[in-house]
């Protein structure tokens, strides 16, 4: 069954939608920073440093959460009468020892697997941005929302009829957006489409590892995956960056892209992820994913306003069709009948509603 949010106050849901809209704005405008960064350094060096900043930001967030919870626990402890402290400590130790071991195993394995997939997805996106505008990149990357339920078939997920209609609309939109009148596609557009496949895989792997983790454990898993992505990117930078950008990518050039790295590393990877995690805690999955898909719109607006990019009428129509496909893929047309759990049925229900989320956002937090 989908997560029940009927008990959550309306004002919390409204606040969550605001946080998710802010998240979409940060992610969408990050395409501008990523595109601008390619003028000075290569994609692997850019992503390596970006993910280091993202991991450090989440470590800081995790430390703040720990200190706040510890302080709050001390305040509550003063107002409560201590009864049977030995019994309480024994009970807590017995119930958390096994689960903590399992959680750490999930965090390590999940961090390695998701980090490797994120490494491929993020670097394909960054390589595509070398020759493709930020506006087009935002919409092509958003294709992952349509691809998630399709690839999810291999993970034994159900695919609804509206998804197939969305695929058809998205194909037409991609044709108008990427294929020129001479029936050719640029290498950057093709790389971004391939990257969207890996973004979809990343979401499905995230969905596989995070259901039994708490919010702090999810942050730890993301720190692990950011670290893996950073290490792999920095290893590849000396060997491949020069081939991609046509010149050496040196550490000394990083001072030219510090604002872009700070925006994508601290805000896009660190702050935006935290805002999304808080927002999804109080917002239903379907509205949450629809709001966050607005990153494609903000990506186009950012490219036009900050980079002075211009889209042709054909490309604008392609963007509109892509956006319609993204929204349609996330709408639920299920009947209102009350579902009765079947023997042996998964308590999580269909992941087609939960998995349609941007990179790094765990379902059902």
Tab-separated table of C-alpha atoms in Angstrom:
chain	number	residue	atom	x	y	z
A	1	UNK	CA	0.000	0.000	0.000
A	2	UNK	CA	1.210	3.566	-0.670
A	3	UNK	CA	2.283	5.492	2.405
A	4	UNK	CA	-0.707	6.939	4.296
A	5	UNK	CA	-0.384	10.710	4.822
A	6	UNK	CA	-3.970	11.412	5.931
A	7	UNK	CA	-2.846	11.979	9.538
A	8	UNK	CA	-0.405	14.744	8.585
A	9	UNK	CA	-1.740	18.298	9.246
A	10	UNK	CA	-2.526	20.368	6.154
A	11	UNK	CA	-0.092	23.134	7.122
A	12	UNK	CA	2.743	20.570	7.204
A	13	UNK	CA	1.809	19.342	3.723
A	14	UNK	CA	1.740	22.920	2.394
A	15	UNK	CA	5.143	23.592	3.947
A	16	UNK	CA	6.482	20.352	2.439
A	17	UNK	CA	5.308	21.355	-1.050
A	18	UNK	CA	7.125	24.682	-0.624
A	19	UNK	CA	10.345	22.868	0.342
A	20	UNK	CA	10.013	20.529	-2.642
A	21	UNK	CA	9.449	23.465	-4.995
A	22	UNK	CA	12.598	25.091	-3.594
A	23	UNK	CA	14.408	21.788	-4.181
A	24	UNK	CA	13.242	21.715	-7.813
A	25	UNK	CA	14.448	25.304	-8.256
A	26	UNK	CA	17.922	24.468	-6.911
A	27	UNK	CA	18.209	21.312	-9.037
A	28	UNK	CA	16.933	23.056	-12.166
A	29	UNK	CA	19.226	26.072	-11.912
A	30	UNK	CA	22.142	23.739	-11.100
A	31	UNK	CA	22.217	22.869	-14.813
A	32	UNK	CA	23.343	26.448	-15.436
A	33	UNK	CA	26.198	26.094	-12.928
A	34	UNK	CA	27.182	22.725	-14.394
A	35	UNK	CA	27.179	24.110	-17.935
A	36	UNK	CA	29.240	27.167	-16.929
A	37	UNK	CA	31.756	25.003	-15.078
A	38	UNK	CA	32.663	23.155	-18.271
A	39	UNK	CA	34.350	26.300	-19.600
A	40	UNK	CA	37.271	25.876	-17.192
A	41	UNK	CA	37.602	22.247	-16.027
A	42	UNK	CA	36.717	18.795	-17.271
A	43	UNK	CA	33.585	16.864	-16.258
A	44	UNK	CA	35.343	14.263	-14.085
A	45	UNK	CA	37.286	16.831	-12.035
A	46	UNK	CA	34.142	18.959	-11.671
A	47	UNK	CA	32.064	15.998	-10.479
A	48	UNK	CA	34.843	14.744	-8.207
A	49	UNK	CA	35.094	18.015	-6.285
A	50	UNK	CA	31.332	18.517	-6.380
A	51	UNK	CA	30.667	15.172	-4.712
A	52	UNK	CA	33.352	15.816	-2.091
A	53	UNK	CA	31.503	19.027	-1.180
A	54	UNK	CA	28.183	17.150	-1.212
A	55	UNK	CA	29.494	14.474	1.163
A	56	UNK	CA	30.982	17.090	3.519
A	57	UNK	CA	27.703	19.015	3.525
A	58	UNK	CA	25.701	15.920	4.471
A	59	UNK	CA	28.248	15.071	7.187
A	60	UNK	CA	27.650	18.551	8.620
A	61	UNK	CA	23.879	18.067	8.384
A	62	UNK	CA	24.172	14.689	10.124
A	63	UNK	CA	26.317	16.204	12.891
A	64	UNK	CA	23.784	19.001	13.446
A	65	UNK	CA	20.935	16.466	13.596
A	66	UNK	CA	22.870	14.448	16.183
A	67	UNK	CA	23.597	17.474	18.367
A	68	UNK	CA	20.004	18.726	18.176
A	69	UNK	CA	18.564	15.307	19.048
A	70	UNK	CA	21.043	14.910	21.895
A	71	UNK	CA	20.167	18.332	23.293
A	72	UNK	CA	16.451	17.638	22.928
A	73	UNK	CA	16.864	14.272	24.646
A	74	UNK	CA	18.655	15.932	27.553
A	75	UNK	CA	15.829	18.478	27.911
A	76	UNK	CA	13.182	15.767	27.881
A	77	UNK	CA	15.213	13.654	30.274
A	78	UNK	CA	15.113	16.368	32.936
A	79	UNK	CA	11.348	16.418	32.881
A	80	UNK	CA	10.868	12.667	33.039
A	81	UNK	CA	11.241	10.432	36.058
A	82	UNK	CA	13.979	7.838	35.586
A	83	UNK	CA	12.402	4.421	36.147
A	84	UNK	CA	14.360	1.184	35.830
A	85	UNK	CA	17.323	2.610	33.886
A	86	UNK	CA	19.100	-0.759	33.784
A	87	UNK	CA	16.066	-2.469	32.326
A	88	UNK	CA	15.597	0.299	29.767
A	89	UNK	CA	19.242	0.150	28.653
A	90	UNK	CA	19.137	-3.659	28.358
A	91	UNK	CA	15.993	-3.517	26.238
A	92	UNK	CA	17.429	-0.854	23.915
A	93	UNK	CA	20.678	-2.801	23.474
A	94	UNK	CA	18.889	-6.037	22.628
A	95	UNK	CA	16.575	-4.425	20.049
A	96	UNK	CA	19.168	-2.278	18.282
A	97	UNK	CA	22.253	-4.503	18.082
A	98	UNK	CA	20.956	-6.734	15.281
A	99	UNK	CA	19.250	-3.945	13.340
A	100	UNK	CA	22.285	-1.649	13.540
A	101	UNK	CA	24.513	-4.374	12.072
A	102	UNK	CA	22.039	-4.959	9.235
A	103	UNK	CA	21.690	-1.225	8.601
A	104	UNK	CA	25.447	-0.709	8.368
A	105	UNK	CA	25.694	-3.594	5.900
A	106	UNK	CA	22.926	-1.977	3.821
A	107	UNK	CA	24.635	1.423	4.012
A	108	UNK	CA	27.996	0.057	2.849
A	109	UNK	CA	26.664	-2.176	0.062
A	110	UNK	CA	24.097	0.408	-1.013
A	111	UNK	CA	26.712	3.160	-0.973
A	112	UNK	CA	29.022	1.155	-3.229
A	113	UNK	CA	26.327	0.098	-5.710
A	114	UNK	CA	24.487	3.436	-5.841
A	115	UNK	CA	27.793	5.320	-5.892
A	116	UNK	CA	28.993	3.422	-8.973
A	117	UNK	CA	25.709	4.021	-10.798
A	118	UNK	CA	25.710	7.686	-9.732
A	119	UNK	CA	29.283	7.989	-11.013
A	120	UNK	CA	28.203	6.875	-14.495
A	121	UNK	CA	24.975	8.920	-14.515
A	122	UNK	CA	26.443	12.194	-13.264
A	123	UNK	CA	29.499	12.072	-15.507
A	124	UNK	CA	27.452	11.217	-18.609
A	125	UNK	CA	25.293	14.229	-17.783
A	126	UNK	CA	28.344	16.435	-17.300
A	127	UNK	CA	29.964	15.218	-20.540
A	128	UNK	CA	26.720	15.884	-22.427
A	129	UNK	CA	26.660	19.434	-21.112
A	130	UNK	CA	29.923	20.151	-22.934
A	131	UNK	CA	28.059	20.359	-26.260
A	132	UNK	CA	24.399	20.711	-25.176
A	133	UNK	CA	22.631	23.705	-23.666
A	134	UNK	CA	21.472	23.713	-20.052
A	135	UNK	CA	17.864	24.157	-21.243
A	136	UNK	CA	17.830	20.993	-23.366
A	137	UNK	CA	19.847	19.066	-20.790
A	138	UNK	CA	17.248	19.706	-18.088
A	139	UNK	CA	14.406	18.225	-20.134
A	140	UNK	CA	16.385	15.303	-21.556
A	141	UNK	CA	17.570	14.332	-18.066
A	142	UNK	CA	13.992	14.469	-16.748
A	143	UNK	CA	13.260	11.574	-19.108
A	144	UNK	CA	14.387	9.298	-16.255
A	145	UNK	CA	10.957	9.751	-14.637
A	146	UNK	CA	9.372	8.019	-17.632
A	147	UNK	CA	12.125	5.394	-17.805
A	148	UNK	CA	11.900	4.365	-14.129
A	149	UNK	CA	8.656	2.345	-14.444
A	150	UNK	CA	9.824	0.809	-17.733
A	151	UNK	CA	13.170	-0.386	-16.371
A	152	UNK	CA	11.318	-1.321	-13.186
A	153	UNK	CA	9.717	-4.202	-15.099
A	154	UNK	CA	13.032	-6.044	-14.698
A	155	UNK	CA	12.703	-5.437	-10.931
A	156	UNK	CA	9.217	-7.040	-10.984
A	157	UNK	CA	7.440	-3.677	-10.691
A	158	UNK	CA	4.024	-3.153	-12.267
A	159	UNK	CA	3.670	-0.663	-15.140
A	160	UNK	CA	0.338	1.108	-15.633
A	161	UNK	CA	-1.264	2.068	-18.937
A	162	UNK	CA	-0.594	5.792	-18.511
A	163	UNK	CA	3.134	5.034	-18.457
A	164	UNK	CA	3.033	3.587	-21.965
A	165	UNK	CA	1.174	6.664	-23.231
A	166	UNK	CA	3.807	8.808	-21.501
A	167	UNK	CA	6.570	6.913	-23.295
A	168	UNK	CA	4.945	7.605	-26.659
A	169	UNK	CA	4.582	11.320	-25.908
A	170	UNK	CA	8.150	11.481	-24.576
A	171	UNK	CA	9.525	9.869	-27.748
A	172	UNK	CA	7.780	12.493	-29.881
A	173	UNK	CA	9.041	15.234	-27.546
A	174	UNK	CA	12.599	13.903	-27.700
A	175	UNK	CA	12.411	13.766	-31.484
A	176	UNK	CA	11.430	17.437	-31.677
A	177	UNK	CA	13.951	18.441	-29.010
A	178	UNK	CA	16.988	16.460	-30.171
A	179	UNK	CA	16.630	15.338	-33.810
A	180	UNK	CA	17.451	18.021	-36.335
A	181	UNK	CA	15.623	18.516	-39.627
A	182	UNK	CA	18.383	16.507	-41.321
A	183	UNK	CA	17.495	13.545	-39.062
A	184	UNK	CA	20.699	13.728	-37.005
A	185	UNK	CA	21.222	13.827	-33.255
A	186	UNK	CA	24.123	15.547	-31.543
A	187	UNK	CA	26.566	13.488	-29.505
A	188	UNK	CA	25.749	15.546	-26.400
A	189	UNK	CA	22.020	14.809	-26.689
A	190	UNK	CA	22.683	11.085	-27.135
A	191	UNK	CA	24.984	11.023	-24.082
A	192	UNK	CA	22.315	12.788	-22.001
A	193	UNK	CA	19.682	10.239	-23.070
A	194	UNK	CA	22.057	7.431	-22.057
A	195	UNK	CA	22.650	9.275	-18.785
A	196	UNK	CA	18.881	9.397	-18.156
A	197	UNK	CA	18.878	5.581	-18.289
A	198	UNK	CA	21.467	5.471	-15.515
A	199	UNK	CA	19.567	8.082	-13.477
A	200	UNK	CA	16.549	5.760	-13.687
A	201	UNK	CA	18.709	2.810	-12.575
A	202	UNK	CA	20.037	4.890	-9.701
A	203	UNK	CA	16.503	5.604	-8.453
A	204	UNK	CA	15.576	1.921	-8.658
A	205	UNK	CA	18.681	0.902	-6.700
A	206	UNK	CA	17.970	3.610	-4.101
A	207	UNK	CA	14.438	2.217	-3.836
A	208	UNK	CA	15.918	-1.223	-3.228
A	209	UNK	CA	18.207	-0.191	-0.362
A	210	UNK	CA	16.430	2.531	1.631
A	211	UNK	CA	12.964	1.172	2.636
A	212	UNK	CA	14.170	-0.230	5.980
A	213	UNK	CA	16.535	2.634	6.805
A	214	UNK	CA	15.787	5.605	9.019
A	215	UNK	CA	16.381	9.173	7.894
A	216	UNK	CA	19.863	9.346	9.410
A	217	UNK	CA	20.822	6.018	7.840
A	218	UNK	CA	19.656	7.307	4.446
A	219	UNK	CA	21.921	10.336	4.879
A	220	UNK	CA	24.799	7.996	5.714
A	221	UNK	CA	24.103	5.950	2.578
A	222	UNK	CA	24.155	9.138	0.495
A	223	UNK	CA	27.426	10.208	2.098
A	224	UNK	CA	28.829	6.808	1.109
A	225	UNK	CA	27.594	7.068	-2.475
A	226	UNK	CA	28.878	10.649	-2.838
A	227	UNK	CA	32.264	9.468	-1.572
A	228	UNK	CA	32.387	6.565	-4.049
A	229	UNK	CA	31.396	8.878	-6.922
A	230	UNK	CA	34.016	11.455	-5.883
A	231	UNK	CA	36.832	8.894	-5.678
A	232	UNK	CA	36.012	7.307	-9.054
A	233	UNK	CA	35.648	10.720	-10.734
A	234	UNK	CA	38.953	12.023	-9.375
A	235	UNK	CA	40.697	8.830	-10.499
A	236	UNK	CA	39.345	9.256	-14.060
A	237	UNK	CA	39.976	13.021	-14.289
A	238	UNK	CA	43.705	12.914	-15.255
A	239	UNK	CA	43.043	10.334	-17.989
A	240	UNK	CA	39.818	11.498	-19.685
A	241	UNK	CA	39.143	15.182	-19.005
A	242	UNK	CA	41.697	16.425	-21.525
A	243	UNK	CA	40.163	14.238	-24.248
A	244	UNK	CA	36.686	15.612	-23.587
A	245	UNK	CA	37.321	19.353	-23.263
A	246	UNK	CA	40.276	19.508	-25.657
A	247	UNK	CA	42.785	20.730	-23.093
A	248	UNK	CA	44.289	19.927	-19.702
A	249	UNK	CA	42.028	20.066	-16.646
A	250	UNK	CA	44.174	21.353	-13.797
A	251	UNK	CA	43.458	21.813	-10.109
A	252	UNK	CA	44.701	25.397	-10.455
A	253	UNK	CA	41.693	26.132	-12.671
A	254	UNK	CA	39.247	25.254	-9.891
A	255	UNK	CA	39.303	28.819	-8.541
A	256	UNK	CA	37.481	29.866	-11.725
A	257	UNK	CA	34.569	27.532	-10.973
A	258	UNK	CA	34.363	27.803	-7.176
A	259	UNK	CA	30.928	29.511	-7.261
A	260	UNK	CA	29.610	26.809	-9.623
A	261	UNK	CA	31.114	24.032	-7.489
A	262	UNK	CA	29.697	25.561	-4.307
A	263	UNK	CA	26.231	25.776	-5.851
A	264	UNK	CA	26.180	22.239	-7.231
A	265	UNK	CA	28.089	20.601	-4.369
A	266	UNK	CA	26.736	22.367	-1.300
A	267	UNK	CA	23.300	23.495	-2.462
A	268	UNK	CA	22.315	20.965	-5.149
A	269	UNK	CA	23.785	17.813	-3.566
A	270	UNK	CA	23.747	18.702	0.132
A	271	UNK	CA	21.081	21.287	0.983
A	272	UNK	CA	18.570	20.329	-1.721
A	273	UNK	CA	18.757	16.655	-0.763
A	274	UNK	CA	18.035	17.532	2.874
A	275	UNK	CA	15.103	19.768	1.896
A	276	UNK	CA	13.707	17.001	-0.314
A	277	UNK	CA	14.056	14.425	2.465
A	278	UNK	CA	12.139	16.706	4.870
A	279	UNK	CA	9.531	17.542	2.238
A	280	UNK	CA	8.871	13.915	1.330
A	281	UNK	CA	8.373	13.072	4.973
A	282	UNK	CA	5.157	15.128	4.979
A	283	UNK	CA	4.039	15.185	1.324
A	284	UNK	CA	2.278	12.326	-0.506
A	285	UNK	CA	4.522	10.605	-3.092
A	286	UNK	CA	2.587	11.553	-6.254
A	287	UNK	CA	2.322	15.329	-5.611
A	288	UNK	CA	5.914	15.345	-4.351
A	289	UNK	CA	7.325	13.801	-7.517
A	290	UNK	CA	5.231	16.089	-9.739
A	291	UNK	CA	6.487	19.199	-7.907
A	292	UNK	CA	10.111	18.048	-8.124
A	293	UNK	CA	9.770	17.375	-11.859
A	294	UNK	CA	9.518	21.165	-12.179
A	295	UNK	CA	13.330	21.129	-12.163
A	296	UNK	CA	13.132	20.808	-15.949
A	297	UNK	CA	11.163	24.040	-16.220
A	298	UNK	CA	13.551	25.883	-13.884
A	299	UNK	CA	16.449	24.498	-15.931
A	300	UNK	CA	15.061	26.077	-19.102
A	301	UNK	CA	14.283	29.383	-17.378
A	302	UNK	CA	17.771	29.458	-15.866
A	303	UNK	CA	19.432	28.744	-19.215
A	304	UNK	CA	17.442	31.484	-20.946
A	305	UNK	CA	17.871	34.085	-18.188
A	306	UNK	CA	21.500	33.483	-17.159
A	307	UNK	CA	23.169	31.937	-20.215
A	308	UNK	CA	21.014	33.722	-22.838
A	309	UNK	CA	20.153	30.428	-24.498
A	310	UNK	CA	17.472	30.494	-27.184
A	311	UNK	CA	15.172	27.583	-28.034
A	312	UNK	CA	13.554	27.248	-31.454
A	313	UNK	CA	9.798	26.756	-31.778
A	314	UNK	CA	10.428	23.083	-32.552
A	315	UNK	CA	12.494	22.668	-29.365
A	316	UNK	CA	9.904	24.517	-27.258
A	317	UNK	CA	7.188	22.140	-28.505
A	318	UNK	CA	9.476	19.204	-27.662
A	319	UNK	CA	9.935	20.565	-24.125
A	320	UNK	CA	6.169	20.948	-23.689
A	321	UNK	CA	5.529	17.347	-24.816
A	322	UNK	CA	8.320	16.061	-22.555
A	323	UNK	CA	6.799	17.905	-19.586
A	324	UNK	CA	3.339	16.489	-20.342
A	325	UNK	CA	4.840	12.983	-20.508
A	326	UNK	CA	6.607	13.464	-17.166
A	327	UNK	CA	3.418	14.646	-15.436
A	328	UNK	CA	1.250	11.905	-16.996
A	329	UNK	CA	3.730	9.214	-15.933
A	330	UNK	CA	3.316	10.248	-12.300
A	331	UNK	CA	-0.469	10.553	-12.115
A	332	UNK	CA	-2.414	7.753	-10.494
A	333	UNK	CA	-5.590	6.482	-12.144
A	334	UNK	CA	-6.312	3.753	-9.624
A	335	UNK	CA	-9.822	3.243	-8.333
A	336	UNK	CA	-10.720	4.458	-4.866
A	337	UNK	CA	-11.582	0.940	-3.696
A	338	UNK	CA	-9.975	-0.119	-0.479
A	339	UNK	CA	-7.209	-2.612	-1.132
A	340	UNK	CA	-7.250	-5.785	0.926
A	341	UNK	CA	-3.775	-7.186	1.665
A	342	UNK	CA	-3.184	-10.585	0.100
A	343	UNK	CA	-1.276	-13.413	1.646
A	344	UNK	CA	2.380	-12.971	0.771
A	345	UNK	CA	1.864	-9.511	-0.720
A	346	UNK	CA	4.629	-6.952	-0.294
A	347	UNK	CA	3.843	-4.382	2.423
A	348	UNK	CA	5.475	-1.683	0.312
A	349	UNK	CA	3.062	-2.018	-2.605
A	350	UNK	CA	3.912	-0.890	-6.106
A	351	UNK	CA	7.087	1.132	-6.362
A	352	UNK	CA	5.945	2.856	-9.548
A	353	UNK	CA	4.551	5.654	-7.381
A	354	UNK	CA	7.542	5.775	-5.059
A	355	UNK	CA	10.438	5.432	-7.454
A	356	UNK	CA	9.527	8.307	-9.800
A	357	UNK	CA	11.751	10.765	-7.937
A	358	UNK	CA	14.885	12.799	-8.796
A	359	UNK	CA	18.513	11.448	-8.232
A	360	UNK	CA	19.423	10.913	-4.513
A	361	UNK	CA	15.833	11.100	-3.120
A	362	UNK	CA	14.823	8.026	-1.106
A	363	UNK	CA	11.143	6.986	-1.306
A	364	UNK	CA	8.960	6.894	1.814
A	365	UNK	CA	11.219	8.779	4.202
